[in-house]
Amino acid sequence: YLAQLSIVEGHLLAASDLYAKGMVDDAVGLSYHPEAEMMDVVRASLAAHGATDFTPQMAAFSAKLEAGAPASEVAAALADFRTAVAAAAAPEAGELRVRFDAMVTVLRAAAAEYTGSIEGGAVSDVMAYHEAHAFVAIARDLAQGLTADPKSTPAAEKALAAMVAADEAF
C-alpha cells in the first residue's frame, strides 16, 4: 500500500520536474500515468485502508500543467497532492517494516525505469528517466523517515549511503 502511494507520488514529482524544465507536454503526459496504469488498484487500496481518495488533487495538479500555470501554482497543487498522499499513508507510516519494504520497492521501480531510459549511455526515454529520479527522491524520503527510529537507523543510513550512487547516475 505504502509503495503504491509512493509510486503515484513519484510520477507527479517527476511531472513537476519536467514542467519546470519547460517540457510541458511530457509533464502533462506523465501526470496522467498513474490514472492510466494503476489508480483503479490504488483507489481500492485507499478504500480498504479507510483513506480519502486523492484523485481530485491529482486532477487539479494535471489541470495546472495543462493550463500552463505559473510555477508557484504548480508547486502549490503538487503540495496539496503530497499532503493528501501523506494523510492516506499515515496509518501505515508508523510500521518500520512496511516503510522499509516500500522504500525497497520504490528503489526497484527506480532501477527498472532508469535501465529502460538509457540506451548506448544516453537518455533515450526522458519520461522514464525523470520517473526514476523522482522514485529515488521518494525512496530517500522514506529512508530519512526511518532514521528517526533507533532500531532502523543503521539500515536506513546504509540505504541513504547507497542512494548516493544513484544520485551520481543522474
PDB file of C-alpha atoms in Angstrom:
ATOM      1  CA  TYR A   1       0.000   0.000   0.000  1.00  0.00           C
ATOM      2  CA  LEU A   2       2.682   2.490   1.008  1.00  0.00           C
ATOM      3  CA  ALA A   3       4.743   1.543  -2.041  1.00  0.00           C
ATOM      4  CA  GLN A   4       1.720   2.140  -4.296  1.00  0.00           C
ATOM      5  CA  LEU A   5       1.204   5.584  -2.830  1.00  0.00           C
ATOM      6  CA  SER A   6       4.903   6.344  -3.176  1.00  0.00           C
ATOM      7  CA  ILE A   7       4.958   5.322  -6.844  1.00  0.00           C
ATOM      8  CA  VAL A   8       1.955   7.539  -7.598  1.00  0.00           C
ATOM      9  CA  GLU A   9       3.638  10.398  -5.762  1.00  0.00           C
ATOM     10  CA  GLY A  10       6.842   9.820  -7.710  1.00  0.00           C
ATOM     11  CA  HIS A  11       5.018  10.160 -11.019  1.00  0.00           C
ATOM     12  CA  LEU A  12       3.687  13.588 -10.096  1.00  0.00           C
ATOM     13  CA  LEU A  13       7.018  14.684  -8.665  1.00  0.00           C
ATOM     14  CA  ALA A  14       8.650  13.737 -11.978  1.00  0.00           C
ATOM     15  CA  ALA A  15       5.938  15.578 -13.916  1.00  0.00           C
ATOM     16  CA  SER A  16       6.628  18.671 -11.847  1.00  0.00           C
ATOM     17  CA  ASP A  17      10.337  18.430 -12.662  1.00  0.00           C
ATOM     18  CA  LEU A  18       9.626  18.077 -16.381  1.00  0.00           C
ATOM     19  CA  TYR A  19       7.295  21.077 -16.230  1.00  0.00           C
ATOM     20  CA  ALA A  20       9.948  23.166 -14.501  1.00  0.00           C
ATOM     21  CA  LYS A  21      12.313  22.298 -17.347  1.00  0.00           C
ATOM     22  CA  GLY A  22       9.813  23.514 -19.936  1.00  0.00           C
ATOM     23  CA  MET A  23       8.831  20.034 -21.110  1.00  0.00           C
ATOM     24  CA  VAL A  24       5.126  20.726 -20.703  1.00  0.00           C
ATOM     25  CA  ASP A  25       3.720  18.006 -22.973  1.00  0.00           C
ATOM     26  CA  ASP A  26       5.847  15.340 -21.306  1.00  0.00           C
ATOM     27  CA  ALA A  27       4.878  16.687 -17.883  1.00  0.00           C
ATOM     28  CA  VAL A  28       1.179  16.541 -18.684  1.00  0.00           C
ATOM     29  CA  GLY A  29       1.512  13.043 -20.090  1.00  0.00           C
ATOM     30  CA  LEU A  30       3.421  11.819 -17.074  1.00  0.00           C
ATOM     31  CA  SER A  31       0.928  13.380 -14.675  1.00  0.00           C
ATOM     32  CA  TYR A  32      -1.716  11.071 -16.136  1.00  0.00           C
ATOM     33  CA  HIS A  33       0.396   7.896 -15.940  1.00  0.00           C
ATOM     34  CA  PRO A  34      -0.900   6.829 -12.529  1.00  0.00           C
ATOM     35  CA  GLU A  35      -4.504   7.104 -13.721  1.00  0.00           C
ATOM     36  CA  ALA A  36      -3.735   5.062 -16.818  1.00  0.00           C
ATOM     37  CA  GLU A  37      -1.525   2.496 -15.079  1.00  0.00           C
ATOM     38  CA  MET A  38      -2.637   1.899 -11.516  1.00  0.00           C
ATOM     39  CA  MET A  39      -5.244   4.145  -9.959  1.00  0.00           C
ATOM     40  CA  ASP A  40      -8.057   1.589 -10.025  1.00  0.00           C
ATOM     41  CA  VAL A  41      -5.944  -0.642  -7.765  1.00  0.00           C
ATOM     42  CA  VAL A  42      -4.766   2.319  -5.674  1.00  0.00           C
ATOM     43  CA  ARG A  43      -8.317   3.565  -5.139  1.00  0.00           C
ATOM     44  CA  ALA A  44      -9.347   0.077  -3.993  1.00  0.00           C
ATOM     45  CA  SER A  45      -6.396   0.078  -1.572  1.00  0.00           C
ATOM     46  CA  LEU A  46      -7.316   3.542  -0.314  1.00  0.00           C
ATOM     47  CA  ALA A  47     -10.851   2.363   0.349  1.00  0.00           C
ATOM     48  CA  ALA A  48      -9.607  -0.793   2.091  1.00  0.00           C
ATOM     49  CA  HIS A  49      -7.454   1.380   4.370  1.00  0.00           C
ATOM     50  CA  GLY A  50     -10.261   3.856   5.023  1.00  0.00           C
ATOM     51  CA  ALA A  51      -8.229   6.624   3.391  1.00  0.00           C
ATOM     52  CA  THR A  52      -9.539   9.522   1.356  1.00  0.00           C
ATOM     53  CA  ASP A  53      -9.143   9.268  -2.405  1.00  0.00           C
ATOM     54  CA  PHE A  54      -6.625  11.844  -3.626  1.00  0.00           C
ATOM     55  CA  THR A  55      -7.755  11.716  -7.263  1.00  0.00           C
ATOM     56  CA  PRO A  56      -9.164  15.279  -7.055  1.00  0.00           C
ATOM     57  CA  GLN A  57      -5.738  16.608  -6.031  1.00  0.00           C
ATOM     58  CA  MET A  58      -4.113  14.666  -8.874  1.00  0.00           C
ATOM     59  CA  ALA A  59      -6.599  16.109 -11.349  1.00  0.00           C
ATOM     60  CA  ALA A  60      -6.041  19.637 -10.018  1.00  0.00           C
ATOM     61  CA  PHE A  61      -2.279  19.214 -10.425  1.00  0.00           C
ATOM     62  CA  SER A  62      -2.658  17.943 -14.015  1.00  0.00           C
ATOM     63  CA  ALA A  63      -5.045  20.802 -14.809  1.00  0.00           C
ATOM     64  CA  LYS A  64      -2.421  23.324 -13.677  1.00  0.00           C
ATOM     65  CA  LEU A  65       0.111  21.718 -16.015  1.00  0.00           C
ATOM     66  CA  GLU A  66      -2.325  21.690 -18.928  1.00  0.00           C
ATOM     67  CA  ALA A  67      -3.217  25.337 -18.341  1.00  0.00           C
ATOM     68  CA  GLY A  68       0.418  26.383 -18.395  1.00  0.00           C
ATOM     69  CA  ALA A  69       0.069  27.775 -14.891  1.00  0.00           C
ATOM     70  CA  PRO A  70       2.917  29.653 -13.222  1.00  0.00           C
ATOM     71  CA  ALA A  71       5.434  27.560 -11.325  1.00  0.00           C
ATOM     72  CA  SER A  72       4.084  28.776  -7.986  1.00  0.00           C
ATOM     73  CA  GLU A  73       0.601  27.430  -8.782  1.00  0.00           C
ATOM     74  CA  VAL A  74       2.004  24.106  -9.964  1.00  0.00           C
ATOM     75  CA  ALA A  75       4.074  23.862  -6.785  1.00  0.00           C
ATOM     76  CA  ALA A  76       1.010  24.619  -4.660  1.00  0.00           C
ATOM     77  CA  ALA A  77      -1.042  21.948  -6.460  1.00  0.00           C
ATOM     78  CA  LEU A  78       1.784  19.439  -6.000  1.00  0.00           C
ATOM     79  CA  ALA A  79       1.994  20.335  -2.295  1.00  0.00           C
ATOM     80  CA  ASP A  80      -1.764  19.795  -1.923  1.00  0.00           C
ATOM     81  CA  PHE A  81      -1.449  16.413  -3.607  1.00  0.00           C
ATOM     82  CA  ARG A  82       1.527  15.387  -1.451  1.00  0.00           C
ATOM     83  CA  THR A  83      -0.386  16.396   1.678  1.00  0.00           C
ATOM     84  CA  ALA A  84      -3.286  14.177   0.600  1.00  0.00           C
ATOM     85  CA  VAL A  85      -0.905  11.267  -0.055  1.00  0.00           C
ATOM     86  CA  ALA A  86       0.748  11.742   3.339  1.00  0.00           C
ATOM     87  CA  ALA A  87      -2.667  11.652   5.007  1.00  0.00           C
ATOM     88  CA  ALA A  88      -3.541   8.449   3.156  1.00  0.00           C
ATOM     89  CA  ALA A  89      -0.190   6.910   4.115  1.00  0.00           C
ATOM     90  CA  ALA A  90      -0.312   7.942   7.779  1.00  0.00           C
ATOM     91  CA  PRO A  91      -1.862   4.722   9.162  1.00  0.00           C
ATOM     92  CA  GLU A  92       0.880   2.615   7.559  1.00  0.00           C
ATOM     93  CA  ALA A  93       3.757   5.050   8.032  1.00  0.00           C
ATOM     94  CA  GLY A  94       4.331   4.012  11.638  1.00  0.00           C
ATOM     95  CA  GLU A  95       5.224   0.438  10.731  1.00  0.00           C
ATOM     96  CA  LEU A  96       9.001   0.197  10.291  1.00  0.00           C
ATOM     97  CA  ARG A  97       8.909  -2.957   8.194  1.00  0.00           C
ATOM     98  CA  VAL A  98       6.209  -1.527   5.924  1.00  0.00           C
ATOM     99  CA  ARG A  99       8.212   1.663   5.398  1.00  0.00           C
ATOM    100  CA  PHE A 100      11.399  -0.262   4.704  1.00  0.00           C
ATOM    101  CA  ASP A 101       9.627  -2.594   2.257  1.00  0.00           C
ATOM    102  CA  ALA A 102       8.079   0.408   0.488  1.00  0.00           C
ATOM    103  CA  MET A 103      11.490   2.039   0.181  1.00  0.00           C
ATOM    104  CA  VAL A 104      12.943  -1.117  -1.382  1.00  0.00           C
ATOM    105  CA  THR A 105      10.012  -1.461  -3.784  1.00  0.00           C
ATOM    106  CA  VAL A 106      10.307   2.154  -4.885  1.00  0.00           C
ATOM    107  CA  LEU A 107      14.067   1.808  -5.401  1.00  0.00           C
ATOM    108  CA  ARG A 108      13.490  -1.290  -7.527  1.00  0.00           C
ATOM    109  CA  ALA A 109      10.982   0.666  -9.592  1.00  0.00           C
ATOM    110  CA  ALA A 110      13.580   3.441  -9.957  1.00  0.00           C
ATOM    111  CA  ALA A 111      16.171   0.939 -11.157  1.00  0.00           C
ATOM    112  CA  ALA A 112      13.777  -0.532 -13.704  1.00  0.00           C
ATOM    113  CA  GLU A 113      12.787   2.889 -15.036  1.00  0.00           C
ATOM    114  CA  TYR A 114      16.410   4.028 -15.170  1.00  0.00           C
ATOM    115  CA  THR A 115      17.511   0.900 -17.011  1.00  0.00           C
ATOM    116  CA  GLY A 116      14.734   1.389 -19.536  1.00  0.00           C
ATOM    117  CA  SER A 117      15.575   5.053 -20.019  1.00  0.00           C
ATOM    118  CA  ILE A 118      19.207   4.657 -21.024  1.00  0.00           C
ATOM    119  CA  GLU A 119      20.416   3.345 -24.355  1.00  0.00           C
ATOM    120  CA  GLY A 120      24.002   3.438 -25.508  1.00  0.00           C
ATOM    121  CA  GLY A 121      24.967   5.542 -22.497  1.00  0.00           C
ATOM    122  CA  ALA A 122      22.475   8.301 -23.314  1.00  0.00           C
ATOM    123  CA  VAL A 123      18.967   9.102 -22.142  1.00  0.00           C
ATOM    124  CA  SER A 124      16.554   7.563 -24.642  1.00  0.00           C
ATOM    125  CA  ASP A 125      13.314   7.942 -22.655  1.00  0.00           C
ATOM    126  CA  VAL A 126      13.093  11.279 -20.881  1.00  0.00           C
ATOM    127  CA  MET A 127       9.891  10.455 -19.022  1.00  0.00           C
ATOM    128  CA  ALA A 128      11.224   7.155 -17.637  1.00  0.00           C
ATOM    129  CA  TYR A 129      14.473   8.880 -16.679  1.00  0.00           C
ATOM    130  CA  HIS A 130      12.586  11.533 -14.693  1.00  0.00           C
ATOM    131  CA  GLU A 131      10.370   8.865 -13.128  1.00  0.00           C
ATOM    132  CA  ALA A 132      13.456   7.007 -11.955  1.00  0.00           C
ATOM    133  CA  HIS A 133      14.947  10.164 -10.486  1.00  0.00           C
ATOM    134  CA  ALA A 134      11.705  11.018  -8.671  1.00  0.00           C
ATOM    135  CA  PHE A 135      11.371   7.462  -7.355  1.00  0.00           C
ATOM    136  CA  VAL A 136      14.852   7.720  -5.836  1.00  0.00           C
ATOM    137  CA  ALA A 137      13.828  11.015  -4.194  1.00  0.00           C
ATOM    138  CA  ILE A 138      10.716   9.360  -2.733  1.00  0.00           C
ATOM    139  CA  ALA A 139      12.777   6.393  -1.516  1.00  0.00           C
ATOM    140  CA  ARG A 140      15.210   8.840   0.084  1.00  0.00           C
ATOM    141  CA  ASP A 141      12.312  10.487   1.914  1.00  0.00           C
ATOM    142  CA  LEU A 142      11.206   7.076   3.174  1.00  0.00           C
ATOM    143  CA  ALA A 143      14.750   6.267   4.328  1.00  0.00           C
ATOM    144  CA  GLN A 144      15.084   9.631   6.057  1.00  0.00           C
ATOM    145  CA  GLY A 145      11.908   8.846   7.967  1.00  0.00           C
ATOM    146  CA  LEU A 146      13.409   5.549   9.078  1.00  0.00           C
ATOM    147  CA  THR A 147      16.421   7.262  10.651  1.00  0.00           C
ATOM    148  CA  ALA A 148      14.178   8.649  13.395  1.00  0.00           C
ATOM    149  CA  ASP A 149      13.828   5.210  14.951  1.00  0.00           C
ATOM    150  CA  PRO A 150      16.973   3.832  16.634  1.00  0.00           C
ATOM    151  CA  LYS A 151      16.027   0.288  15.590  1.00  0.00           C
ATOM    152  CA  SER A 152      16.105   1.166  11.921  1.00  0.00           C
ATOM    153  CA  THR A 153      18.769   3.876  11.859  1.00  0.00           C
ATOM    154  CA  PRO A 154      21.693   1.622  10.793  1.00  0.00           C
ATOM    155  CA  ALA A 155      19.741   0.091   7.899  1.00  0.00           C
ATOM    156  CA  ALA A 156      18.334   3.465   6.876  1.00  0.00           C
ATOM    157  CA  GLU A 157      21.792   5.043   6.914  1.00  0.00           C
ATOM    158  CA  LYS A 158      23.107   2.205   4.716  1.00  0.00           C
ATOM    159  CA  ALA A 159      20.240   2.757   2.308  1.00  0.00           C
ATOM    160  CA  LEU A 160      20.877   6.500   2.195  1.00  0.00           C
ATOM    161  CA  ALA A 161      24.570   5.905   1.523  1.00  0.00           C
ATOM    162  CA  ALA A 162      23.672   3.525  -1.306  1.00  0.00           C
ATOM    163  CA  MET A 163      21.424   6.165  -2.836  1.00  0.00           C
ATOM    164  CA  VAL A 164      24.400   8.491  -3.265  1.00  0.00           C
ATOM    165  CA  ALA A 165      25.482   6.245  -6.139  1.00  0.00           C
ATOM    166  CA  ALA A 166      22.029   6.618  -7.650  1.00  0.00           C
ATOM    167  CA  ASP A 167      22.376  10.407  -7.464  1.00  0.00           C
ATOM    168  CA  GLU A 168      25.670  10.138  -9.325  1.00  0.00           C
ATOM    169  CA  ALA A 169      23.973   8.123 -12.082  1.00  0.00           C
ATOM    170  CA  PHE A 170      21.629  11.041 -12.689  1.00  0.00           C
TER     171      PHE A 170
END
